[in-house]
Short mmCIF file of N, CA, C and O in Angstrom, two decimals:
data_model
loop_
_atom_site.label_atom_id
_atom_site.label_comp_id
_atom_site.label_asym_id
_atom_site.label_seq_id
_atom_site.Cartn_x
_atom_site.Cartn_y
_atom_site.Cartn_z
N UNK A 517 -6.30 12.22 41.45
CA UNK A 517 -5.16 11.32 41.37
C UNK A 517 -4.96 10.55 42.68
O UNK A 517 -4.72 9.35 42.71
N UNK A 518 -5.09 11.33 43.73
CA UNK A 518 -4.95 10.70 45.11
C UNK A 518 -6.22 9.19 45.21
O UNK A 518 -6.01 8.13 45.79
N UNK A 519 -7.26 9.52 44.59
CA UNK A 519 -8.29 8.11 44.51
C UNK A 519 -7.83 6.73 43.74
O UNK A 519 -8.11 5.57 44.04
N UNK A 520 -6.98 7.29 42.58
CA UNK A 520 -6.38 6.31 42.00
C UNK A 520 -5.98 4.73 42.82
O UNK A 520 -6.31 3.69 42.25
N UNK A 521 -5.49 4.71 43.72
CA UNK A 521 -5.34 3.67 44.25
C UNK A 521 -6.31 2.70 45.25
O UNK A 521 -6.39 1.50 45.54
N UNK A 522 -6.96 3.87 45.59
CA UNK A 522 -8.00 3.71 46.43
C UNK A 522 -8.83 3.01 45.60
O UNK A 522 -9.10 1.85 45.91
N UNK A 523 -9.31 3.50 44.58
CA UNK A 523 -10.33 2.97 43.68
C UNK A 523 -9.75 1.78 43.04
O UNK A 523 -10.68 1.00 42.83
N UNK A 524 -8.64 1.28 42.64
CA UNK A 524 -8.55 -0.17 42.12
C UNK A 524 -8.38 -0.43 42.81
O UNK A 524 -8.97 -1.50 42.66
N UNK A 525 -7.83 -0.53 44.15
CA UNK A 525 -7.99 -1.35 45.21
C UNK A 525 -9.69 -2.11 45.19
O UNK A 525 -10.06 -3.26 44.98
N UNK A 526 -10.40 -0.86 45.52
CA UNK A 526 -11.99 -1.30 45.57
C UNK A 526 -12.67 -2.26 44.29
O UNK A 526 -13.67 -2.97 44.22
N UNK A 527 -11.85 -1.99 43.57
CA UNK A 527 -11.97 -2.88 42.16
C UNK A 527 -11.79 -4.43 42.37
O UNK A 527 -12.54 -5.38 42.13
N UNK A 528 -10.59 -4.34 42.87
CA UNK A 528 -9.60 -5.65 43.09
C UNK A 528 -10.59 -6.23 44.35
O UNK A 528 -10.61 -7.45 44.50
N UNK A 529 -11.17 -5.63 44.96
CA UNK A 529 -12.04 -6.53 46.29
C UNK A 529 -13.08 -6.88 45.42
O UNK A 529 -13.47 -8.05 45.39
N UNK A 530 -13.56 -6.05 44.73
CA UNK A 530 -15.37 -6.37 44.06
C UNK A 530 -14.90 -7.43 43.13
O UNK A 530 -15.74 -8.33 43.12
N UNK A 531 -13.60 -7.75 42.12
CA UNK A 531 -13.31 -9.18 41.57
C UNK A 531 -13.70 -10.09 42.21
O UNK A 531 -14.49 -11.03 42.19
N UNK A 532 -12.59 -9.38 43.10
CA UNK A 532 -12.64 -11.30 44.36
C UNK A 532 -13.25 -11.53 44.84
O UNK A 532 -13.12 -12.56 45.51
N UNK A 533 -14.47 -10.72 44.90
CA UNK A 533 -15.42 -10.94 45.60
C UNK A 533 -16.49 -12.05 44.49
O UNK A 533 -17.12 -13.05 44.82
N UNK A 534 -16.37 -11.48 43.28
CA UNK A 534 -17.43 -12.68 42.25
C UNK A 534 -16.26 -13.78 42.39
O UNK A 534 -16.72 -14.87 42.76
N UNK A 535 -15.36 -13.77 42.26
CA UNK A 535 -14.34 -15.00 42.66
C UNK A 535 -14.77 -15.83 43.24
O UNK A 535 -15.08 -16.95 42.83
N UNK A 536 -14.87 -15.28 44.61
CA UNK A 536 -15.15 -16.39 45.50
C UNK A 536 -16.73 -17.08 45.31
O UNK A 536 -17.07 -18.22 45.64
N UNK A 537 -17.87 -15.63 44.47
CA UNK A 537 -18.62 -16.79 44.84
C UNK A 537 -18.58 -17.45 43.69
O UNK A 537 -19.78 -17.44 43.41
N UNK A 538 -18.22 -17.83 43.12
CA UNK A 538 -17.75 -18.86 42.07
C UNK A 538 -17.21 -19.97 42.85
O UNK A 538 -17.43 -21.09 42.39
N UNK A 539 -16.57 -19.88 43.89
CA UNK A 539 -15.49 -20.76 44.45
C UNK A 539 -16.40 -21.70 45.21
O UNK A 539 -16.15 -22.89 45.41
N UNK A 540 -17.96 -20.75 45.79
CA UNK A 540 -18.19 -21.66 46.44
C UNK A 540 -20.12 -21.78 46.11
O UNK A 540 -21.06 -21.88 46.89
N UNK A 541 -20.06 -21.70 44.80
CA UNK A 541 -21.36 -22.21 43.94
C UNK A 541 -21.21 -21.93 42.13
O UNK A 541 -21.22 -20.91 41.45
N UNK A 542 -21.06 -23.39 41.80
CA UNK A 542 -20.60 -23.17 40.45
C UNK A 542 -21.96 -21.84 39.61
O UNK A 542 -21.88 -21.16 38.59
N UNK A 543 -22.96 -21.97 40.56
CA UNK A 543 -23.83 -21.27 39.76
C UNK A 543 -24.71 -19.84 40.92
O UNK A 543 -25.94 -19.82 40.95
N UNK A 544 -24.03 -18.99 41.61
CA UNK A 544 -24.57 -18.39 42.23
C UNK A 544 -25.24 -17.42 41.61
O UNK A 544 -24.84 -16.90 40.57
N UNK A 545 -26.96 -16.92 42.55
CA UNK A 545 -27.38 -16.25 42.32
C UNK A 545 -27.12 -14.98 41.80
O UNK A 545 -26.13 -14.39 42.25
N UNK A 546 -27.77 -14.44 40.98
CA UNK A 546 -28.23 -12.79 40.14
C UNK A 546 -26.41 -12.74 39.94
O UNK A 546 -25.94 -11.79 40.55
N UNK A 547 -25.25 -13.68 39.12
CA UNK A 547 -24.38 -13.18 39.03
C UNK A 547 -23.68 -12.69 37.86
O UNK A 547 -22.52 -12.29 37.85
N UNK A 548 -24.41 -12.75 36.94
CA UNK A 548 -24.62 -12.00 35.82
C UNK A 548 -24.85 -10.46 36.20
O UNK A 548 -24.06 -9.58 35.84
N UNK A 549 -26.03 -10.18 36.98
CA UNK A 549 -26.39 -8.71 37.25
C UNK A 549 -25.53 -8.02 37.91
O UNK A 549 -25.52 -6.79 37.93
N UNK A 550 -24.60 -8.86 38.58
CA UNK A 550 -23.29 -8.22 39.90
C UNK A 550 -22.43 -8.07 38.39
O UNK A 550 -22.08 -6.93 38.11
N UNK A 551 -22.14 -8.98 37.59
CA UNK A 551 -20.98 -8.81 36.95
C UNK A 551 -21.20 -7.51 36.38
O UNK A 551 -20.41 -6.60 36.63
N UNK A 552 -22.31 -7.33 35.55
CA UNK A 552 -22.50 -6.09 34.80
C UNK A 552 -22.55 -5.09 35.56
O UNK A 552 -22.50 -4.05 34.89
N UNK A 553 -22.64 -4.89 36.78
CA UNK A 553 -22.30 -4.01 37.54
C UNK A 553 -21.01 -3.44 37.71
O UNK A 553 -20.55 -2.37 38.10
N UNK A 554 -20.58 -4.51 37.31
CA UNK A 554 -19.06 -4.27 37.62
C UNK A 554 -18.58 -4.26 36.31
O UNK A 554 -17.69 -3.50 36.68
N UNK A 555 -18.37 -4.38 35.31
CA UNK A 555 -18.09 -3.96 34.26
C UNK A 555 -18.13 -2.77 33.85
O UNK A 555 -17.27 -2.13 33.24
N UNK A 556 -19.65 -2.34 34.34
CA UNK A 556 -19.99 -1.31 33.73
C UNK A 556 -19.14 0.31 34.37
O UNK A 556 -19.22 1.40 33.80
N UNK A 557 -18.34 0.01 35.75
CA UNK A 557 -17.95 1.07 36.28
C UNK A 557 -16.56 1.03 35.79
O UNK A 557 -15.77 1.89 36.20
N UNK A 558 -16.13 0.05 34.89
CA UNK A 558 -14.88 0.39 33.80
C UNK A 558 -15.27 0.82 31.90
O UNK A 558 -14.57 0.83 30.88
N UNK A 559 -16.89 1.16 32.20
CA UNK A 559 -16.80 1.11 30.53
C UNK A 559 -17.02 2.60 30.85
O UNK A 559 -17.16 3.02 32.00
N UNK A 560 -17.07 3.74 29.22
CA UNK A 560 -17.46 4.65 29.48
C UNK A 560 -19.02 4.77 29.77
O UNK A 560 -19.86 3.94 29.44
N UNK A 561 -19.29 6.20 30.59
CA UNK A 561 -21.04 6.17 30.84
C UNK A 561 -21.37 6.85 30.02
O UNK A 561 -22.60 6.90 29.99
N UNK A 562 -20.63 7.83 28.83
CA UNK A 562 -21.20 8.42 27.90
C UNK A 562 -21.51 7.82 26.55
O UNK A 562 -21.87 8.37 25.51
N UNK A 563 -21.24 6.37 26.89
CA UNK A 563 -21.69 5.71 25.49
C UNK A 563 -23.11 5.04 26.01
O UNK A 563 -23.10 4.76 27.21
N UNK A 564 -24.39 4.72 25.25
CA UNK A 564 -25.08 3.96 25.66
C UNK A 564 -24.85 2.63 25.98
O UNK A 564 -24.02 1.94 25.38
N UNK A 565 -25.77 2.11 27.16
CA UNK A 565 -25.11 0.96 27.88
C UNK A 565 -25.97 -0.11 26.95
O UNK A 565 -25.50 -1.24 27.08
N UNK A 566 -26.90 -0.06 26.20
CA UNK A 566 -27.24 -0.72 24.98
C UNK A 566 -25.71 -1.42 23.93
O UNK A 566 -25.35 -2.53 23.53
N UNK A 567 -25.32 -0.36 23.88
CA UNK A 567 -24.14 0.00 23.10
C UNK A 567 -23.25 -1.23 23.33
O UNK A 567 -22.71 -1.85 22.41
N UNK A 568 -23.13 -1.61 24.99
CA UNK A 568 -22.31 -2.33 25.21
C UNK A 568 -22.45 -3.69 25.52
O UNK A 568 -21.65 -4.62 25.51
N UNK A 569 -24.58 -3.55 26.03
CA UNK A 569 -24.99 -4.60 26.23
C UNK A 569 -24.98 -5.96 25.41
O UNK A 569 -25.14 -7.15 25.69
N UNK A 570 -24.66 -5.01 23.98
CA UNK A 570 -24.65 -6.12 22.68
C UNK A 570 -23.86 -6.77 22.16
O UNK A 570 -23.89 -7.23 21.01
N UNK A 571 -22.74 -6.92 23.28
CA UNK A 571 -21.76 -7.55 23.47
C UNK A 571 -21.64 -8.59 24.37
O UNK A 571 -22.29 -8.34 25.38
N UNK A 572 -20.94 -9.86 24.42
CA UNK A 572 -21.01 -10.54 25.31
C UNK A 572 -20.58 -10.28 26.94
O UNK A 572 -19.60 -9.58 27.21
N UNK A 573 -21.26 -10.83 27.83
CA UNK A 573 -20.78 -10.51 28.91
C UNK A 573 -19.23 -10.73 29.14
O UNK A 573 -18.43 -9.90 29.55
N UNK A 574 -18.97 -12.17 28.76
CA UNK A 574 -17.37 -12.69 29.04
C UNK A 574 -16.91 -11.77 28.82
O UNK A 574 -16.47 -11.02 29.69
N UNK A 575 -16.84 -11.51 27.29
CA UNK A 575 -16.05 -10.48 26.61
C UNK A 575 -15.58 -9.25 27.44
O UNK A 575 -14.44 -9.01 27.84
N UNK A 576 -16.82 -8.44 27.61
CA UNK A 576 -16.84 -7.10 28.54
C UNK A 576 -16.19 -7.38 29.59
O UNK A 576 -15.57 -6.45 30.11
N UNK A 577 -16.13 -8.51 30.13
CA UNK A 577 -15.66 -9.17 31.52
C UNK A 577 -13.69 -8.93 31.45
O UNK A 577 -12.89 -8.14 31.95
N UNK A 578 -13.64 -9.95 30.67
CA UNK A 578 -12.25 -9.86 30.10
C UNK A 578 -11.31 -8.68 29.84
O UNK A 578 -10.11 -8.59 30.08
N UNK A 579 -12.26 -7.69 29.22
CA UNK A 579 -11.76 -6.24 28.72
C UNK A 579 -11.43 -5.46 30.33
O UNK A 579 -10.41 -4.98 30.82
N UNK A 580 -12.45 -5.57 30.67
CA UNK A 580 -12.43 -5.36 32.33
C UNK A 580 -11.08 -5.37 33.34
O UNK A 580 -10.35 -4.53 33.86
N UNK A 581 -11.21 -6.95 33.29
CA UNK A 581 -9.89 -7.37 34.11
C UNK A 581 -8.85 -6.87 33.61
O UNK A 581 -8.02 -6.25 34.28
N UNK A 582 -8.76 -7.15 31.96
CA UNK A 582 -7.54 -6.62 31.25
C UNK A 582 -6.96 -5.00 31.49
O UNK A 582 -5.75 -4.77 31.55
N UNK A 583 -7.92 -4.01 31.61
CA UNK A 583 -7.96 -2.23 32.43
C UNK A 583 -7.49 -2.79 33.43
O UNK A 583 -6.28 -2.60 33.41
N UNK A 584 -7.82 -3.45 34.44
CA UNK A 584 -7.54 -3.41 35.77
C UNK A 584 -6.11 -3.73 36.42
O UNK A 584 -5.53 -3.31 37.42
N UNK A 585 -5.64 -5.16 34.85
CA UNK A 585 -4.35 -4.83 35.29
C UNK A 585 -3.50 -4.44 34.51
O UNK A 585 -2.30 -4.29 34.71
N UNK A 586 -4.18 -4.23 33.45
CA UNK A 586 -3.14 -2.78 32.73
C UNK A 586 -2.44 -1.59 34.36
O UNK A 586 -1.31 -1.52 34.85
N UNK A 587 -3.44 -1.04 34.63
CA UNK A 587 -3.52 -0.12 35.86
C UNK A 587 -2.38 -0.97 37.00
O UNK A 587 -1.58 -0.34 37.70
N UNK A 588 -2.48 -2.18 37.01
CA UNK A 588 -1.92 -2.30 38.10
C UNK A 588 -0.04 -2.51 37.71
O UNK A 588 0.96 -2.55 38.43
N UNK A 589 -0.21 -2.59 36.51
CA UNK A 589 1.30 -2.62 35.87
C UNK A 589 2.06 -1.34 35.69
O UNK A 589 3.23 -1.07 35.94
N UNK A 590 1.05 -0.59 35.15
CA UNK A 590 1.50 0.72 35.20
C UNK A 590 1.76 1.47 36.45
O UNK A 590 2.55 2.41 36.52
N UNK A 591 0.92 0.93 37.61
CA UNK A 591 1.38 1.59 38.94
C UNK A 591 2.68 1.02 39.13
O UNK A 591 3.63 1.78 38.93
N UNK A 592 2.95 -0.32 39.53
CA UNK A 592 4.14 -1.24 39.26
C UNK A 592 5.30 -0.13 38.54
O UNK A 592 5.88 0.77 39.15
N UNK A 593 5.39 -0.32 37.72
CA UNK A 593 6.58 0.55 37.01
C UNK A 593 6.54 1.77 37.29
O UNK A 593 7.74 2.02 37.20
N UNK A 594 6.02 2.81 37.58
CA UNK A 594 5.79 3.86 38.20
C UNK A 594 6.15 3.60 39.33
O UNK A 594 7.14 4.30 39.52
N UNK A 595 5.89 2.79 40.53
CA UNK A 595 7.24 2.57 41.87
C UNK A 595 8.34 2.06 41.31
O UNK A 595 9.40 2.67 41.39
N UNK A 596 8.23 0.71 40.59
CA UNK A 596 10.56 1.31 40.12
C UNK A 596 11.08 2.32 39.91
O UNK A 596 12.21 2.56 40.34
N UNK A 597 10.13 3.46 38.95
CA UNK A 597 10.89 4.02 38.31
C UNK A 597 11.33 5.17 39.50
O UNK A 597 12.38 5.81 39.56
N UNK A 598 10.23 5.21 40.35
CA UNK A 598 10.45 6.23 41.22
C UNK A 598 11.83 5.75 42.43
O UNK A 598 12.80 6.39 42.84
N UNK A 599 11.37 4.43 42.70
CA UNK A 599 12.52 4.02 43.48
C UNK A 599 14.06 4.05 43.06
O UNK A 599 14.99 4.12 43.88
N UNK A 600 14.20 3.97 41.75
CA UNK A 600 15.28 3.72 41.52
C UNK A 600 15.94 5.14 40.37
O UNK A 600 16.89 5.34 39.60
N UNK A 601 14.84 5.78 40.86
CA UNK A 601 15.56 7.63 40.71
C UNK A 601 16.30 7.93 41.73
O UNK A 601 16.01 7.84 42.93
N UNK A 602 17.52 8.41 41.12
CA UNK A 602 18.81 8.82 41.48
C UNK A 602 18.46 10.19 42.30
O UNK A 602 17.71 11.05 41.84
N UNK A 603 19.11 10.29 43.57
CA UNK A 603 18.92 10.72 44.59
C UNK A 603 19.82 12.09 44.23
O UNK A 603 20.55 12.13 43.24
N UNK A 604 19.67 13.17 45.14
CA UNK A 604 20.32 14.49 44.60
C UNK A 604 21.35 14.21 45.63
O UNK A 604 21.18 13.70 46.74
N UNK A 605 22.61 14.69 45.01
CA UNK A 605 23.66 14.67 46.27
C UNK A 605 23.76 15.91 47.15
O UNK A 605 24.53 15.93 48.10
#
């Protein structure tokens, strides 16, 4: 549980990181192979990666981001809720 944050953090850099190079080559190298890299450490590893390959990249892409900020909403509300628990007198 303590990695939890740690690890989408590391998530949230490896996005922005294909981000940018998008930002600065509409067509950068092997970035298909980075993406699926990165997809693949949000899909499960006990399904075959065939399984998932036969799907579009976007798609998988999308599903991706969509976990990532599912996670980051749910952390989100998880600090209100904690912040705004009533204190013991």
């Amino acid at each position: 549980l303590h990695s939890f944050p740690t690890r989408r953090s590391s998530d949230l850099e490896k996005l922005n990181a294909l981000r940018n190079k998008f930002g600065h080559n509409l067509e950068p190298v092997q970035i298909e192979s980075q993406i699926e890299t990165f997809v693949r450490s949000f899909e499960d590893p006990g399904i075959p990666v065939a399984e998932f390959q036969s799907q579009p990249l976007a798609r998988r892409l999308k599903r991706s981001i969509g976990f990532l900020c599912g996670h980051l909403h749910g952390m989100e509300n998880g600090y209100v809720a904690v912040r705004n628990y009533p204190k013991e007198k």
